[in-house]
Amino acid sequence: MFRARVHSQFVSLDGFSAGDHVTFDKPIGDAQALFGWFDGRGIEGIGDVEAPVTVDRALFAMWGQGVGAEIMGRKKFGPQHGPWPDDGWRGWWGEEPPFKTPCFVLTHHPHEPLRFPNGTSFEFIDAEPTQVLERAQEAAKGLDVRIGGGPSTIRQFLAADLIEFMHVAIVPVTLGHGTRLWEGIGGVEDRFTIETIGSSSGLTHQLWNRKDRVGSA
Amino acid sequence: MFRARVHSQFVSLDGFSAGDHVTFDKPIGDAQALFGWFDGRGIEGIGDVEAPVTVDRALFAMWGQGVGAEIMGRKKFGPQHGPWPDDGWRGWWGEEPPFKTPCFVLTHHPHEPLRFPNGTSFEFIDAEPTQVLERAQEAAKGLDVRIGGGPSTIRQFLAADLIEFMHVAIVPVTLGHGTRLWEGIGGVEDRFTIETIGSSSGLTHQLWNRKDRVGSA
């Protein structure tokens, strides 16, 4: 079995999943309020995290479990626009990107692949979602593929009906502006069974499983 | 940091965590109603499970994350009483026990160690909880130790204040008889911060984190 999965997708009460004004200094733009709810530790499992094991942490820890490749939009990789400048940019994450798998960056502009010692690589690809997913699935060697965002990329894969699982975390903040997650994909929820719980932090977690595709409940 | 953790500890509404009448044919005795709520798949993470990723599954998947050794009572290993008979018994699990780590079986009676190709081993040990935990911690090589049950073993480690984390799942069934989880350790909850959620299956999940020990909330 193979799944394309979305993890730790934060959405504000007013439906925004990313901020405007992304710059080199501000990878998440104006959306700091959206991402302050999780410290990013333990994303491959609850082991080795010096913090209480909360419901939030247990669910965010699904991020890396059984994932062999990621697909991301170019804005997740860097703030540049248009043709890639020769600026030595290797992503927001320094020399230890958290992915530790092949990553496929969607872009219309050519870019040399990048490799890191910890198993992370970035390949830049100009293709339709179906083709990119095939390529990522091959690279994942039997494991699942994470659709890593941002919101526009997730919308694109949802519209193409290529996603089997999503973990959405609704954050009790309003942003007022930014990139909307749900725009233009009305009714997409009909294809999923959605389980919703609140946690003690104030987050609302939703687990979306594609109906009639991933085993039975 | 090192933690002793309890996972997927099922408790009935009337406080029972294991059945009476454990035999070779019935490893969980009369408590089938308690364990039918989880199929046992994906206990090391949600990858590679052909089933929807529910809240239940995400939480049960913590079982193996970052765990390097297990401590269990002798009844979890087999139904025998008193001195170990020379019966060739190697546990309930066949040649692929799910543990894949060193396991320490508490018993007053000597027994040769057992080893399995998948990394599981059983060492039989007659010692106090503190000593057993030290031994298991050493074997875990920097990872956490799971206190694997049954209920009497967990009670023993709780009484000695040696547990940092517990995932308890309250099952909406009544058993009427069996082994009680909470007997004789009244007030133990005062030492923990407890987060409680319901899931759509009807289970109630509790995450117990030892106060003032595992980082801060």
Tab-separated table of C-alpha atoms in Angstrom:
chain	number	residue	atom	x	y	z
A	1	MET	CA	0.000	0.000	0.000
A	2	PHE	CA	1.123	3.521	-0.718
A	3	ARG	CA	-0.260	6.759	0.704
A	4	ALA	CA	0.259	10.431	0.032
A	5	ARG	CA	0.008	12.113	3.428
A	6	VAL	CA	-0.237	15.659	4.740
A	7	HIS	CA	0.999	16.304	8.284
A	8	SER	CA	0.893	19.046	10.895
A	9	GLN	CA	-1.030	21.373	8.610
A	10	PHE	CA	-1.825	24.407	10.743
A	11	VAL	CA	-4.894	26.470	9.859
A	12	SER	CA	-6.122	29.608	11.608
A	13	LEU	CA	-9.745	30.063	12.638
A	14	ASP	CA	-10.215	32.230	9.585
A	15	GLY	CA	-8.770	29.604	7.256
A	16	PHE	CA	-5.214	30.784	6.648
A	17	SER	CA	-2.290	28.376	6.524
A	18	ALA	CA	0.633	30.632	5.684
A	19	GLY	CA	1.566	34.257	6.056
A	20	ASP	CA	2.114	36.984	3.518
A	21	HIS	CA	5.463	38.715	3.181
A	22	VAL	CA	7.804	35.733	3.279
A	23	THR	CA	11.403	36.954	3.253
A	24	PHE	CA	14.829	35.457	3.964
A	25	ASP	CA	14.431	36.530	7.581
A	26	LYS	CA	10.826	35.423	7.957
A	27	PRO	CA	10.248	31.983	6.410
A	28	ILE	CA	6.643	31.937	7.583
A	29	GLY	CA	5.907	35.573	6.858
A	30	ASP	CA	3.287	37.131	9.103
A	31	ALA	CA	1.993	33.808	10.361
A	32	GLN	CA	4.106	33.397	13.486
A	33	ALA	CA	0.901	33.091	15.538
A	34	LEU	CA	0.090	29.957	13.582
A	35	PHE	CA	3.299	28.058	14.228
A	36	GLY	CA	4.094	28.932	17.821
A	37	TRP	CA	1.958	25.968	18.923
A	38	PHE	CA	4.554	23.356	18.286
A	39	ASP	CA	8.264	23.370	18.959
A	40	GLY	CA	9.105	21.052	16.087
A	41	ARG	CA	10.792	18.456	18.288
A	42	GLY	CA	9.989	14.762	17.992
A	43	ILE	CA	8.559	14.902	14.498
A	44	GLU	CA	9.691	11.359	13.803
A	45	GLY	CA	8.326	9.900	17.027
A	46	ILE	CA	7.993	10.716	20.713
A	47	GLY	CA	11.370	9.255	21.623
A	48	ASP	CA	14.168	11.541	22.725
A	49	VAL	CA	12.087	14.648	23.425
A	50	GLU	CA	12.694	16.284	26.757
A	51	ALA	CA	9.103	17.408	27.228
A	52	PRO	CA	5.822	15.877	28.348
A	53	VAL	CA	4.168	13.570	25.838
A	54	THR	CA	0.939	15.416	25.124
A	55	VAL	CA	-1.802	14.625	22.625
A	56	ASP	CA	-0.436	17.423	20.436
A	57	ARG	CA	3.035	15.905	20.506
A	58	ALA	CA	1.808	12.373	19.834
A	59	LEU	CA	-0.064	13.560	16.756
A	60	PHE	CA	2.662	15.849	15.395
A	61	ALA	CA	5.058	12.901	15.833
A	62	MET	CA	3.325	11.146	12.939
A	63	TRP	CA	5.104	13.533	10.550
A	64	GLY	CA	8.078	11.300	9.804
A	65	GLN	CA	6.645	7.847	10.515
A	66	GLY	CA	6.944	5.635	7.456
A	67	VAL	CA	7.635	8.535	5.107
A	68	GLY	CA	10.194	8.020	2.338
A	69	ALA	CA	9.930	11.234	0.316
A	70	GLU	CA	8.420	14.715	0.410
A	71	ILE	CA	6.900	17.004	-2.195
A	72	MET	CA	6.927	20.722	-1.458
A	73	GLY	CA	6.134	24.009	-3.141
A	74	ARG	CA	9.030	26.313	-3.973
A	75	LYS	CA	8.013	28.837	-1.307
A	76	LYS	CA	8.614	26.209	1.341
A	77	PHE	CA	12.184	25.903	0.054
A	78	GLY	CA	12.986	29.592	-0.269
A	79	PRO	CA	11.617	33.123	-0.664
A	80	GLN	CA	12.899	33.650	-4.214
A	81	HIS	CA	10.628	34.407	-7.175
A	82	GLY	CA	11.073	33.624	-10.881
A	83	PRO	CA	14.330	32.082	-12.147
A	84	TRP	CA	16.548	30.845	-9.308
A	85	PRO	CA	19.362	33.308	-8.623
A	86	ASP	CA	22.899	32.029	-8.140
A	87	ASP	CA	22.812	32.934	-4.449
A	88	GLY	CA	24.028	29.726	-2.827
A	89	TRP	CA	20.668	29.228	-1.093
A	90	ARG	CA	20.257	25.674	0.239
A	91	GLY	CA	16.910	26.047	1.993
A	92	TRP	CA	15.853	27.439	5.378
A	93	TRP	CA	17.257	24.560	7.405
A	94	GLY	CA	21.047	24.852	7.356
A	95	GLU	CA	23.105	21.716	6.816
A	96	GLU	CA	20.685	19.424	8.687
A	97	PRO	CA	17.293	19.684	7.040
A	98	PRO	CA	14.727	17.700	9.059
A	99	PHE	CA	13.487	15.663	6.080
A	100	LYS	CA	16.209	12.992	5.815
A	101	THR	CA	14.639	11.742	2.575
A	102	PRO	CA	14.528	12.810	-1.056
A	103	CYS	CA	12.423	15.997	-1.437
A	104	PHE	CA	10.876	17.237	-4.671
A	105	VAL	CA	10.494	20.987	-5.018
A	106	LEU	CA	7.830	22.146	-7.489
A	107	THR	CA	9.139	24.942	-9.683
A	108	HIS	CA	8.885	26.025	-13.295
A	109	HIS	CA	12.510	27.122	-13.214
A	110	PRO	CA	15.532	24.820	-13.455
A	111	HIS	CA	17.795	24.315	-10.436
A	112	GLU	CA	20.622	21.875	-9.757
A	113	PRO	CA	19.788	19.134	-7.234
A	114	LEU	CA	21.139	19.506	-3.681
A	115	ARG	CA	22.322	16.779	-1.328
A	116	PHE	CA	22.938	16.787	2.416
A	117	PRO	CA	24.878	14.322	4.580
A	118	ASN	CA	21.808	13.387	6.654
A	119	GLY	CA	19.962	11.825	3.715
A	120	THR	CA	18.012	14.892	2.669
A	121	SER	CA	18.129	15.808	-1.007
A	122	PHE	CA	16.259	18.400	-3.019
A	123	GLU	CA	15.356	17.788	-6.633
A	124	PHE	CA	13.641	20.604	-8.528
A	125	ILE	CA	10.874	19.516	-10.808
A	126	ASP	CA	8.444	21.098	-13.255
A	127	ALA	CA	5.586	18.634	-13.750
A	128	GLU	CA	1.938	17.921	-12.989
A	129	PRO	CA	0.990	16.584	-9.526
A	130	THR	CA	0.423	13.053	-10.835
A	131	GLN	CA	3.880	12.890	-12.404
A	132	VAL	CA	5.606	14.407	-9.402
A	133	LEU	CA	3.861	11.933	-7.132
A	134	GLU	CA	4.971	9.008	-9.300
A	135	ARG	CA	8.532	10.237	-9.115
A	136	ALA	CA	8.340	10.721	-5.337
A	137	GLN	CA	6.714	7.340	-4.830
A	138	GLU	CA	9.588	5.704	-6.677
A	139	ALA	CA	12.093	7.580	-4.518
A	140	ALA	CA	10.202	6.610	-1.345
A	141	LYS	CA	11.046	2.930	-1.927
A	142	GLY	CA	7.809	1.481	-0.571
A	143	LEU	CA	7.233	4.081	2.121
A	144	ASP	CA	4.645	6.866	2.010
A	145	VAL	CA	5.063	10.294	0.423
A	146	ARG	CA	4.457	13.424	2.437
A	147	ILE	CA	2.849	16.369	0.662
A	148	GLY	CA	4.724	18.950	2.646
A	149	GLY	CA	2.922	22.153	1.684
A	150	GLY	CA	2.618	25.081	1.619
A	151	PRO	CA	-1.130	25.495	1.346
A	152	SER	CA	-1.154	26.101	-2.410
A	153	THR	CA	0.643	22.822	-2.999
A	154	ILE	CA	-1.750	20.933	-0.743
A	155	ARG	CA	-4.739	22.497	-2.510
A	156	GLN	CA	-3.284	21.430	-5.850
A	157	PHE	CA	-2.912	17.801	-4.742
A	158	LEU	CA	-6.335	17.771	-3.087
A	159	ALA	CA	-7.909	19.136	-6.252
A	160	ALA	CA	-6.264	16.299	-8.188
A	161	ASP	CA	-7.614	13.811	-5.594
A	162	LEU	CA	-4.130	12.497	-4.850
A	163	ILE	CA	-4.169	12.652	-1.041
A	164	GLU	CA	-5.074	9.729	1.243
A	165	PHE	CA	-4.452	11.258	4.668
A	166	MET	CA	-4.266	14.686	6.297
A	167	HIS	CA	-3.549	15.790	9.843
A	168	VAL	CA	-4.947	19.318	10.137
A	169	ALA	CA	-4.461	21.345	13.324
A	170	ILE	CA	-6.884	24.228	13.758
A	171	VAL	CA	-5.170	26.966	15.753
A	172	PRO	CA	-7.307	29.281	17.900
A	173	VAL	CA	-5.968	32.488	16.352
A	174	THR	CA	-7.190	34.765	13.595
A	175	LEU	CA	-4.686	36.045	11.046
A	176	GLY	CA	-6.820	38.321	8.887
A	177	HIS	CA	-4.690	37.732	5.821
A	178	GLY	CA	-2.299	35.197	4.299
A	179	THR	CA	-2.661	32.134	2.084
A	180	ARG	CA	-5.965	30.329	2.460
A	181	LEU	CA	-5.931	26.545	2.717
A	182	TRP	CA	-9.460	25.739	1.577
A	183	GLU	CA	-9.982	28.259	-1.236
A	184	GLY	CA	-11.323	26.818	-4.479
A	185	ILE	CA	-11.660	23.229	-3.265
A	186	GLY	CA	-15.157	23.419	-1.770
A	187	GLY	CA	-16.704	20.042	-1.046
A	188	VAL	CA	-13.327	18.276	-0.838
A	189	GLU	CA	-14.357	17.057	2.626
A	190	ASP	CA	-16.978	14.756	1.065
A	191	ARG	CA	-14.222	12.414	-0.036
A	192	PHE	CA	-12.885	11.942	3.493
A	193	THR	CA	-13.882	10.534	6.834
A	194	ILE	CA	-12.891	13.175	9.379
A	195	GLU	CA	-12.184	12.504	13.043
A	196	THR	CA	-11.958	15.599	15.234
A	197	ILE	CA	-10.644	16.007	18.773
A	198	GLY	CA	-9.671	18.923	20.950
A	199	SER	CA	-6.496	18.829	23.015
A	200	SER	CA	-5.749	20.622	26.239
A	201	SER	CA	-3.579	23.220	24.488
A	202	GLY	CA	-6.547	24.677	22.643
A	203	LEU	CA	-5.735	23.084	19.303
A	204	THR	CA	-8.364	21.144	17.373
A	205	HIS	CA	-6.901	18.143	15.562
A	206	GLN	CA	-8.545	16.620	12.523
A	207	LEU	CA	-7.500	13.341	10.925
A	208	TRP	CA	-8.787	13.107	7.373
A	209	ASN	CA	-8.762	9.629	5.817
A	210	ARG	CA	-9.758	9.215	2.167
A	211	LYS	CA	-12.916	7.080	2.026
A	212	ASP	CA	-12.760	3.701	0.313
A	213	ARG	CA	-9.064	3.922	-0.254
A	214	VAL	CA	-7.015	3.262	2.847
A	215	GLY	CA	-8.372	-0.025	4.207
A	216	SER	CA	-11.560	0.168	6.245
A	217	ALA	CA	-12.267	1.852	9.554
B	1	MET	CA	17.133	12.164	29.304
B	2	PHE	CA	15.701	8.766	30.154
B	3	ARG	CA	12.078	7.811	30.734
B	4	ALA	CA	10.268	4.716	31.926
B	5	ARG	CA	7.050	4.598	29.895
B	6	VAL	CA	3.823	2.624	29.962
B	7	HIS	CA	1.915	2.267	26.688
B	8	SER	CA	-1.466	1.115	25.474
B	9	GLN	CA	-2.592	0.159	28.950
B	10	PHE	CA	-6.223	-0.869	28.585
B	11	VAL	CA	-8.523	-0.504	31.578
B	12	SER	CA	-12.201	-1.426	31.777
B	13	LEU	CA	-14.807	0.941	33.193
B	14	ASP	CA	-14.673	-1.056	36.397
B	15	GLY	CA	-10.897	-0.794	36.657
B	16	PHE	CA	-9.657	-4.147	35.379
B	17	SER	CA	-6.612	-4.432	33.131
B	18	ALA	CA	-6.254	-8.185	32.686
B	19	GLY	CA	-8.441	-11.238	32.840
B	20	ASP	CA	-8.515	-14.172	35.207
B	21	HIS	CA	-7.901	-17.705	33.971
B	22	VAL	CA	-4.867	-17.135	31.767
B	23	THR	CA	-3.958	-20.409	30.026
B	24	PHE	CA	-1.777	-21.444	27.098
B	25	ASP	CA	-4.774	-20.995	24.807
B	26	LYS	CA	-5.963	-17.726	26.311
B	27	PRO	CA	-3.052	-15.326	26.916
B	28	ILE	CA	-5.401	-12.592	28.075
B	29	GLY	CA	-7.729	-14.829	30.043
B	30	ASP	CA	-11.309	-13.612	30.217
B	31	ALA	CA	-10.437	-10.090	29.131
B	32	GLN	CA	-10.996	-10.392	25.390
B	33	ALA	CA	-13.504	-7.506	25.599
B	34	LEU	CA	-10.652	-5.285	26.730
B	35	PHE	CA	-8.266	-5.920	23.867
B	36	GLY	CA	-10.570	-6.130	20.860
B	37	TRP	CA	-10.259	-2.347	20.481
B	38	PHE	CA	-6.921	-2.408	18.755
B	39	ASP	CA	-5.583	-4.713	16.087
B	40	GLY	CA	-1.975	-4.412	17.191
B	41	ARG	CA	-0.735	-3.122	13.841
B	42	GLY	CA	1.509	-0.091	13.578
B	43	ILE	CA	2.793	-0.175	17.126
B	44	GLU	CA	6.082	1.386	16.077
B	45	GLY	CA	4.529	4.156	14.002
B	46	ILE	CA	1.690	4.782	11.575
B	47	GLY	CA	3.722	3.802	8.529
B	48	ASP	CA	2.882	0.620	6.651
B	49	VAL	CA	-0.567	0.017	8.145
B	50	GLU	CA	-3.309	-0.652	5.649
B	51	ALA	CA	-6.017	1.073	7.653
B	52	PRO	CA	-7.194	4.619	8.304
B	53	VAL	CA	-4.980	6.678	10.590
B	54	THR	CA	-7.314	7.347	13.496
B	55	VAL	CA	-6.614	9.060	16.802
B	56	ASP	CA	-6.555	5.617	18.430
B	57	ARG	CA	-3.965	4.395	15.976
B	58	ALA	CA	-1.796	7.503	16.266
B	59	LEU	CA	-1.684	7.107	20.043
B	60	PHE	CA	-1.131	3.339	20.125
B	61	ALA	CA	1.690	3.929	17.616
B	62	MET	CA	3.726	5.538	20.387
B	63	TRP	CA	4.366	2.067	21.835
B	64	GLY	CA	7.668	1.457	20.090
B	65	GLN	CA	8.890	5.010	19.476
B	66	GLY	CA	12.264	5.560	21.070
B	67	VAL	CA	12.044	2.456	23.248
B	68	GLY	CA	15.192	0.379	23.753
B	69	ALA	CA	14.117	-2.220	26.324
B	70	GLU	CA	11.034	-3.620	28.037
B	71	ILE	CA	10.313	-4.874	31.528
B	72	MET	CA	7.425	-7.304	31.927
B	73	GLY	CA	5.850	-9.526	34.561
B	74	ARG	CA	6.184	-13.270	34.138
B	75	LYS	CA	2.480	-13.656	33.337
B	76	LYS	CA	2.960	-11.546	30.248
B	77	PHE	CA	5.585	-14.022	29.093
B	78	GLY	CA	3.702	-17.230	29.853
B	79	PRO	CA	0.935	-18.891	31.887
B	80	GLN	CA	3.275	-21.035	34.025
B	81	HIS	CA	3.418	-20.807	37.817
B	82	GLY	CA	6.303	-21.537	40.199
B	83	PRO	CA	9.591	-22.939	38.892
B	84	TRP	CA	9.808	-22.811	35.097
B	85	PRO	CA	9.085	-26.232	33.577
B	86	ASP	CA	11.321	-27.577	30.826
B	87	ASP	CA	8.521	-27.185	28.271
B	88	GLY	CA	10.293	-25.341	25.451
B	89	TRP	CA	8.026	-22.292	25.941
B	90	ARG	CA	9.408	-19.189	24.205
B	91	GLY	CA	6.572	-16.754	24.884
B	92	TRP	CA	3.189	-16.154	23.259
B	93	TRP	CA	4.564	-14.548	20.128
B	94	GLY	CA	6.193	-17.286	18.036
B	95	GLU	CA	9.565	-16.609	16.437
B	96	GLU	CA	8.852	-12.907	15.794
B	97	PRO	CA	8.046	-11.242	19.090
B	98	PRO	CA	6.985	-7.626	18.509
B	99	PHE	CA	9.484	-6.161	20.976
B	100	LYS	CA	12.692	-6.178	18.888
B	101	THR	CA	14.670	-5.101	21.979
B	102	PRO	CA	16.014	-6.722	25.131
B	103	CYS	CA	13.144	-7.654	27.482
B	104	PHE	CA	13.471	-8.333	31.191
B	105	VAL	CA	10.999	-10.792	32.690
B	106	LEU	CA	10.424	-10.467	36.433
B	107	THR	CA	10.462	-13.857	38.109
B	108	HIS	CA	11.714	-15.406	41.326
B	109	HIS	CA	12.657	-18.566	39.464
B	110	PRO	CA	15.741	-19.006	37.275
B	111	HIS	CA	15.377	-19.366	33.526
B	112	GLU	CA	17.930	-19.380	30.709
B	113	PRO	CA	17.886	-16.247	28.506
B	114	LEU	CA	16.212	-16.488	25.091
B	115	ARG	CA	17.221	-14.749	21.879
B	116	PHE	CA	15.319	-14.200	18.634
B	117	PRO	CA	16.614	-13.194	15.195
B	118	ASN	CA	14.567	-9.959	15.115
B	119	GLY	CA	16.455	-8.404	18.031
B	120	THR	CA	14.110	-9.524	20.783
B	121	SER	CA	15.696	-11.205	23.778
B	122	PHE	CA	14.274	-12.296	27.118
B	123	GLU	CA	16.356	-12.206	30.252
B	124	PHE	CA	14.794	-13.533	33.458
B	125	ILE	CA	15.527	-11.517	36.527
B	126	ASP	CA	14.762	-11.630	40.244
B	127	ALA	CA	15.343	-8.143	41.620
B	128	GLU	CA	13.671	-5.018	42.963
B	129	PRO	CA	12.089	-2.560	40.495
B	130	THR	CA	14.926	-0.051	40.898
B	131	GLN	CA	17.582	-2.655	40.061
B	132	VAL	CA	15.623	-4.082	37.153
B	133	LEU	CA	15.126	-0.600	35.753
B	134	GLU	CA	18.845	0.146	36.014
B	135	ARG	CA	19.609	-3.043	34.128
B	136	ALA	CA	16.990	-2.267	31.461
B	137	GLN	CA	18.176	1.308	31.120
B	138	GLU	CA	21.687	0.068	30.446
B	139	ALA	CA	20.360	-2.360	27.828
B	140	ALA	CA	18.272	0.408	26.215
B	141	LYS	CA	21.454	2.262	25.209
B	142	GLY	CA	20.100	5.785	25.652
B	143	LEU	CA	16.545	5.061	24.599
B	144	ASP	CA	13.541	4.809	26.919
B	145	VAL	CA	12.393	1.713	28.810
B	146	ARG	CA	8.848	0.463	28.420
B	147	ILE	CA	7.177	-0.987	31.499
B	148	GLY	CA	5.183	-3.529	29.555
B	149	GLY	CA	2.780	-4.834	32.188
B	150	GLY	CA	0.693	-6.677	33.195
B	151	PRO	CA	-1.150	-4.546	35.696
B	152	SER	CA	0.622	-5.944	38.756
B	153	THR	CA	3.988	-4.994	37.296
B	154	ILE	CA	2.809	-1.498	36.458
B	155	ARG	CA	1.382	-1.056	39.965
B	156	GLN	CA	4.712	-2.159	41.407
B	157	PHE	CA	6.658	0.431	39.382
B	158	LEU	CA	4.100	3.153	40.081
B	159	ALA	CA	4.302	2.408	43.800
B	160	ALA	CA	8.085	2.801	43.592
B	161	ASP	CA	7.595	6.108	41.721
B	162	LEU	CA	9.666	4.928	38.771
B	163	ILE	CA	7.334	5.820	35.899
B	164	GLU	CA	7.530	9.055	33.889
B	165	PHE	CA	4.805	8.480	31.295
B	166	MET	CA	1.672	6.384	30.837
B	167	HIS	CA	-0.788	6.065	27.987
B	168	VAL	CA	-3.952	4.608	29.506
B	169	ALA	CA	-6.928	3.694	27.308
B	170	ILE	CA	-10.233	3.406	29.127
B	171	VAL	CA	-12.397	0.881	27.309
B	172	PRO	CA	-16.190	1.249	27.531
B	173	VAL	CA	-16.791	-2.281	28.788
B	174	THR	CA	-17.270	-3.793	32.219
B	175	LEU	CA	-15.469	-7.001	33.065
B	176	GLY	CA	-16.733	-7.739	36.569
B	177	HIS	CA	-13.552	-9.563	37.549
B	178	GLY	CA	-9.858	-9.778	36.673
B	179	THR	CA	-6.709	-7.976	37.768
B	180	ARG	CA	-7.270	-4.420	38.934
B	181	LEU	CA	-4.902	-1.735	37.700
B	182	TRP	CA	-5.369	0.861	40.421
B	183	GLU	CA	-5.621	-1.270	43.547
B	184	GLY	CA	-3.412	-0.210	46.420
B	185	ILE	CA	-1.897	2.840	44.743
B	186	GLY	CA	-4.532	5.413	45.683
B	187	GLY	CA	-3.438	9.009	45.132
B	188	VAL	CA	-0.817	8.049	42.543
B	189	GLU	CA	-2.503	10.487	40.147
B	190	ASP	CA	-1.299	13.430	42.265
B	191	ARG	CA	2.186	12.939	40.892
B	192	PHE	CA	1.074	13.311	37.283
B	193	THR	CA	-0.405	15.833	34.904
B	194	ILE	CA	-3.171	13.987	33.076
B	195	GLU	CA	-4.517	14.943	29.663
B	196	THR	CA	-7.745	13.202	28.657
B	197	ILE	CA	-9.450	12.975	25.277
B	198	GLY	CA	-12.188	10.855	23.802
B	199	SER	CA	-11.842	9.357	20.355
B	200	SER	CA	-14.556	8.442	17.891
B	201	SER	CA	-14.240	4.721	18.677
B	202	GLY	CA	-15.544	5.200	22.202
B	203	LEU	CA	-12.149	4.896	23.881
B	204	THR	CA	-10.978	7.493	26.386
B	205	HIS	CA	-7.253	8.145	26.154
B	206	GLN	CA	-5.242	9.506	29.033
B	207	LEU	CA	-1.652	10.696	28.792
B	208	TRP	CA	-0.022	10.779	32.215
B	209	ASN	CA	3.199	12.790	32.491
B	210	ARG	CA	5.136	12.783	35.757
B	211	LYS	CA	5.146	16.331	37.150
B	212	ASP	CA	8.472	18.130	37.503
B	213	ARG	CA	10.408	15.373	35.834
B	214	VAL	CA	9.987	15.291	32.083
B	215	GLY	CA	10.767	18.838	31.016
B	216	SER	CA	7.933	21.345	31.357
B	217	ALA	CA	4.556	21.518	29.665
